[in-house]
XYZ file of C-alpha atoms in Angstrom:
330
model
C 0.562 -70.550 -2.381
C 3.434 -71.260 -4.774
C 5.145 -68.005 -5.777
C 7.072 -66.935 -8.836
C 9.035 -63.872 -9.904
C 7.427 -61.162 -12.024
C 9.708 -58.221 -12.707
C 10.625 -56.756 -9.308
C 7.779 -58.622 -7.605
C 7.099 -62.043 -6.141
C 3.541 -63.120 -6.994
C 1.369 -66.158 -6.481
C 1.797 -68.544 -9.414
C -1.966 -68.458 -9.769
C -3.282 -64.920 -9.865
C -6.848 -63.760 -10.413
C -8.105 -62.543 -13.757
C -10.818 -60.076 -12.773
C -12.467 -59.451 -16.160
C -15.469 -61.741 -15.708
C -16.530 -59.871 -12.575
C -17.575 -56.928 -14.763
C -17.305 -57.861 -18.414
C -17.529 -60.287 -21.331
C -19.433 -63.382 -20.201
C -23.006 -62.156 -20.055
C -24.527 -60.464 -17.025
C -21.801 -59.990 -14.389
C -22.426 -60.688 -10.703
C -23.698 -57.963 -8.411
C -20.887 -55.810 -6.974
C -21.384 -57.322 -3.507
C -20.920 -60.859 -4.846
C -17.946 -59.801 -6.967
C -16.386 -58.170 -3.917
C -16.656 -61.409 -1.968
C -14.717 -63.205 -4.719
C -11.939 -60.606 -4.606
C -11.577 -60.718 -0.835
C -11.678 -64.504 -0.703
C -8.968 -64.648 -3.365
C -6.712 -62.576 -1.134
C -7.444 -64.835 1.821
C -6.577 -67.918 -0.270
C -3.136 -66.509 -1.026
C -3.616 -64.927 -4.436
C -1.279 -61.933 -4.598
C -1.630 -61.002 -8.282
C -4.804 -59.289 -9.536
C -5.331 -58.455 -13.197
C -7.759 -55.838 -14.528
C -7.926 -53.347 -17.434
C -9.446 -50.039 -18.405
C -11.493 -51.947 -20.998
C -13.293 -54.270 -18.592
C -16.753 -52.831 -18.181
C -15.299 -49.565 -19.547
C -13.800 -48.783 -16.151
C -16.276 -50.683 -13.973
C -13.809 -53.447 -13.137
C -11.103 -51.028 -12.018
C -13.689 -49.171 -9.941
C -14.731 -52.459 -8.314
C -11.141 -53.318 -7.376
C -10.565 -49.832 -6.028
C -13.660 -49.930 -3.844
C -13.131 -53.477 -2.530
C -9.362 -53.826 -2.238
C -7.892 -50.376 -1.640
C -7.787 -50.951 2.127
C -5.615 -54.038 1.504
C -3.495 -52.529 -1.261
C -0.218 -53.627 0.286
C -1.132 -57.313 0.086
C -1.101 -57.822 -3.696
C 0.506 -56.872 -6.993
C -1.932 -54.903 -9.140
C -1.912 -55.149 -12.927
C -3.978 -53.073 -15.316
C -3.883 -52.244 -19.019
C -4.097 -49.358 -21.467
C -4.340 -48.962 -25.215
C -7.740 -50.660 -25.550
C -10.676 -48.826 -24.036
C -13.755 -46.758 -24.812
C -13.376 -44.500 -27.828
C -15.098 -41.193 -28.502
C -18.054 -43.026 -30.063
C -18.546 -45.212 -26.996
C -17.146 -48.360 -28.627
C -13.945 -50.236 -27.846
C -10.947 -48.744 -29.591
C -7.264 -49.614 -29.921
C -5.200 -46.464 -29.481
C -1.508 -46.567 -28.620
C -0.715 -42.868 -28.929
C 1.465 -41.756 -26.003
C -0.913 -39.007 -24.924
C -3.832 -41.440 -24.861
C -1.914 -44.035 -22.841
C -0.906 -41.416 -20.284
C -4.465 -40.081 -19.969
C -5.803 -43.616 -19.550
C -3.320 -44.228 -16.756
C -4.499 -41.153 -14.865
C -8.101 -42.336 -15.131
C -7.153 -45.827 -13.976
C -5.237 -44.531 -10.975
C -8.333 -42.651 -9.847
C -10.637 -45.624 -10.289
C -8.208 -48.026 -8.602
C -7.668 -45.621 -5.696
C -3.919 -46.062 -5.786
C -0.841 -43.907 -6.297
C 0.843 -46.416 -8.621
C -0.069 -49.444 -10.726
C 2.452 -52.224 -10.170
C 2.316 -53.718 -13.685
C 0.889 -51.734 -16.585
C 0.317 -53.542 -19.860
C -0.133 -52.262 -23.367
C -3.404 -54.178 -23.831
C -3.101 -54.240 -27.621
C -0.366 -53.000 -29.878
C -1.766 -50.245 -32.077
C -0.213 -51.281 -35.391
C -0.434 -47.724 -36.695
C 2.216 -46.705 -34.176
C 5.648 -48.289 -33.621
C 5.528 -50.366 -30.466
C 8.712 -48.615 -29.358
C 6.800 -45.322 -29.243
C 4.007 -46.720 -27.080
C 6.490 -48.402 -24.743
C 8.390 -45.140 -24.535
C 5.252 -43.510 -23.138
C 4.981 -46.262 -20.529
C 8.617 -45.738 -19.573
C 7.763 -42.067 -18.980
C 5.014 -43.186 -16.590
C 7.574 -45.338 -14.772
C 9.931 -42.380 -14.440
C 7.044 -40.397 -12.932
C 6.342 -43.168 -10.403
C 2.838 -43.831 -11.708
C 3.605 -47.403 -12.739
C 6.276 -49.784 -11.473
C 6.744 -52.225 -14.372
C 5.753 -52.532 -18.042
C 3.914 -55.388 -19.731
C 2.657 -56.294 -23.194
C -0.420 -58.272 -24.224
C -1.073 -60.395 -27.326
C 2.203 -59.654 -29.121
C 4.669 -61.807 -31.017
C 8.225 -62.626 -30.048
C 9.436 -60.144 -32.674
C 7.374 -57.311 -31.212
C 8.491 -58.234 -27.704
C 12.118 -57.875 -28.760
C 11.447 -54.480 -30.354
C 9.752 -53.259 -27.190
C 12.513 -54.671 -25.003
C 15.071 -52.630 -26.952
C 13.395 -49.479 -25.580
C 12.763 -50.582 -22.007
C 12.855 -53.864 -20.039
C 9.512 -55.663 -20.189
C 8.423 -57.395 -16.992
C 5.613 -59.545 -18.387
C 3.957 -60.650 -21.579
C 0.345 -61.775 -21.396
C -1.314 -64.018 -23.973
C -3.998 -66.688 -24.034
C -2.452 -70.072 -23.189
C -4.069 -73.340 -22.246
C -4.151 -76.954 -23.328
C -6.326 -76.007 -26.295
C -4.458 -72.784 -27.158
C -0.796 -73.665 -27.617
C 0.278 -70.729 -29.829
C 2.797 -69.310 -27.286
C 4.874 -72.452 -27.819
C 5.689 -71.280 -31.354
C 8.077 -68.562 -30.159
C 6.861 -66.352 -27.303
C 7.456 -68.748 -24.407
C 11.089 -69.196 -25.396
C 11.584 -65.484 -26.048
C 10.248 -64.673 -22.591
C 12.569 -67.208 -20.991
C 15.555 -65.812 -22.881
C 14.813 -62.182 -21.965
C 13.807 -62.810 -18.357
C 10.190 -61.823 -19.024
C 7.399 -63.482 -17.048
C 4.795 -65.133 -19.249
C 1.246 -64.569 -17.960
C -1.337 -67.035 -19.272
C -4.846 -65.651 -19.536
C -7.877 -67.897 -20.140
C -5.836 -70.884 -18.869
C -9.071 -72.873 -18.556
C -10.017 -72.105 -22.165
C -12.912 -69.844 -21.197
C -14.563 -72.659 -19.248
C -14.070 -75.431 -21.797
C -11.397 -77.291 -19.830
C -13.552 -77.494 -16.698
C -15.937 -79.809 -18.522
C -18.961 -77.953 -17.149
C -19.910 -76.148 -20.367
C -21.491 -78.821 -22.541
C -24.111 -76.874 -24.476
C -23.014 -73.550 -25.973
C -26.605 -72.667 -26.856
C -27.081 -71.816 -23.169
C -24.561 -68.954 -23.329
C -25.935 -65.481 -22.686
C -26.732 -63.461 -25.795
C -23.981 -60.961 -24.895
C -21.360 -63.574 -24.033
C -18.229 -62.912 -26.116
C -17.790 -66.643 -26.709
C -20.764 -66.574 -29.085
C -18.550 -64.774 -31.623
C -15.593 -67.168 -31.217
C -15.191 -69.916 -33.834
C -14.369 -72.619 -31.291
C -17.647 -72.020 -29.487
C -19.828 -72.493 -32.551
C -22.083 -75.537 -31.948
C -20.578 -77.992 -34.450
C -16.983 -77.008 -33.724
C -17.498 -77.085 -29.972
C -19.127 -80.522 -30.176
C -16.016 -81.828 -31.942
C -13.740 -80.319 -29.295
C -15.807 -81.825 -26.477
C -14.539 -85.260 -27.500
C -11.071 -84.352 -26.236
C -12.413 -83.919 -22.712
C -12.955 -87.643 -22.173
C -9.201 -88.124 -22.142
C -8.734 -85.161 -19.818
C -11.349 -86.527 -17.434
C -9.510 -89.853 -17.256
C -6.202 -88.148 -16.537
C -7.774 -85.946 -13.864
C -9.282 -88.972 -12.147
C -5.873 -90.600 -12.046
C -4.352 -87.461 -10.545
C -7.019 -87.103 -7.873
C -7.955 -83.634 -9.117
C -10.570 -81.975 -11.276
C -10.201 -81.358 -14.984
C -9.706 -77.661 -14.352
C -7.027 -78.288 -11.749
C -5.112 -80.511 -14.158
C -5.352 -77.816 -16.835
C -3.916 -75.210 -14.470
C -1.211 -77.537 -13.177
C -0.172 -78.199 -16.774
C 0.237 -74.448 -17.354
C 2.428 -74.108 -14.265
C 4.566 -77.020 -15.473
C 5.624 -75.079 -18.583
C 8.375 -73.199 -16.801
C 9.324 -71.234 -13.723
C 8.729 -68.037 -15.702
C 5.037 -68.863 -16.233
C 2.089 -67.712 -14.105
C -1.624 -68.074 -14.814
C -4.612 -65.848 -14.112
C -7.829 -67.890 -14.195
C -10.967 -65.881 -13.631
C -14.260 -66.812 -12.023
C -17.394 -65.281 -10.576
C -17.992 -68.118 -8.102
C -16.447 -68.838 -4.727
C -16.516 -72.614 -5.189
C -14.650 -72.352 -8.492
C -12.158 -69.973 -6.875
C -11.435 -72.536 -4.154
C -11.087 -75.299 -6.739
C -8.680 -73.303 -8.880
C -6.505 -72.422 -5.897
C -6.040 -76.129 -5.213
C -4.307 -76.545 -8.563
C -1.164 -74.914 -7.179
C -0.632 -78.016 -5.034
C -1.020 -80.483 -7.911
C 2.291 -81.559 -9.450
C 2.155 -83.517 -12.710
C 4.830 -86.069 -13.567
C 6.543 -86.086 -16.965
C 4.451 -88.988 -18.303
C 1.201 -87.192 -17.458
C 2.434 -83.981 -19.063
C 3.358 -85.916 -22.211
C -0.109 -87.498 -22.337
C -1.731 -84.084 -22.058
C 0.564 -82.624 -24.714
C -0.431 -85.390 -27.118
C -4.143 -85.283 -26.303
C -4.346 -81.542 -26.984
C -1.858 -81.324 -29.833
C -2.652 -78.163 -31.832
C -3.826 -80.196 -34.822
C -6.408 -81.969 -32.654
C -8.236 -78.761 -31.701
C -10.903 -77.517 -34.090
C -11.326 -73.853 -34.970
C -9.212 -70.689 -34.571
C -9.155 -68.615 -31.381
C -10.836 -65.561 -32.846
C -12.887 -64.519 -35.837
C -11.049 -62.805 -38.684
C -11.768 -59.240 -37.533
C -10.471 -59.834 -34.007
C -7.484 -61.783 -35.284
C -6.425 -58.679 -37.226
C -6.207 -56.752 -33.952
C -3.595 -58.993 -32.336
C 0.016 -59.800 -33.127
C 0.479 -63.330 -31.806
C 1.959 -66.113 -33.875
C -0.401 -68.636 -35.455
C 0.042 -72.293 -36.333
C -0.093 -73.052 -40.071
């Protein structure tokens, strides 16, 4: 598979976002089925696996540790801290240095590894200067418990503040044809600083595959039910954009999802993507996107079709939007 640089590592341009195997989109697959997805991803050439302490409140890290520890030398492992289970059992953003360090110790045990290759601050705790949280992560690097530092859902300004304390290997934010916010400032800031940009939800949480037509079928606990873009009327309006994507995909000899992933990889050599899936057939399909190269005319057509003004609804509801630091379009 196509490879790209991420900090001191060379990783597959398409990694695997592991969240859905334990978390977020309704009932996750059985551990045996999830394990088959992880192992098949390795066999297909994926060398970048992304998890977090939050996902399933540790269940996802435990899954990766149980399934992949015997092949630990074959992939770059990323996990995250700063967003996990609080004392009351609910998700909590906490960027205090002592909390980040304790979370890392717990993650190392669950992942069955001596060091996490890339450790992200999952959310910036706005009560604490980002420099202080990154300083704690630099301590973990000095102790050999992590090998590189990343940030998630932060602005270009916050990235620069963090970078002043310690080099940042990667910045992770949602990016896809229907979520273009990184183009405001973060993509360019990453390129300037030599930071790899990691696109999560590059298939727009299933929207860009064209297979989700009726959002009323989503599981009651599916996080998309709380997202403005997945409300029935808004989603119906956004579905109209997919006709143009389907036509482009047909012309490219690929699927809609493959075109969406190929578009992400066309944004720059410093960009990698981490689509997630619970199904082997979707995993195989996504892997094929690394071989699809879009010409400049096709990229321009996609840019115009999914111009930010054409997409209805914000990414998150107001409460969740308050938790992140990414730039927003007017």
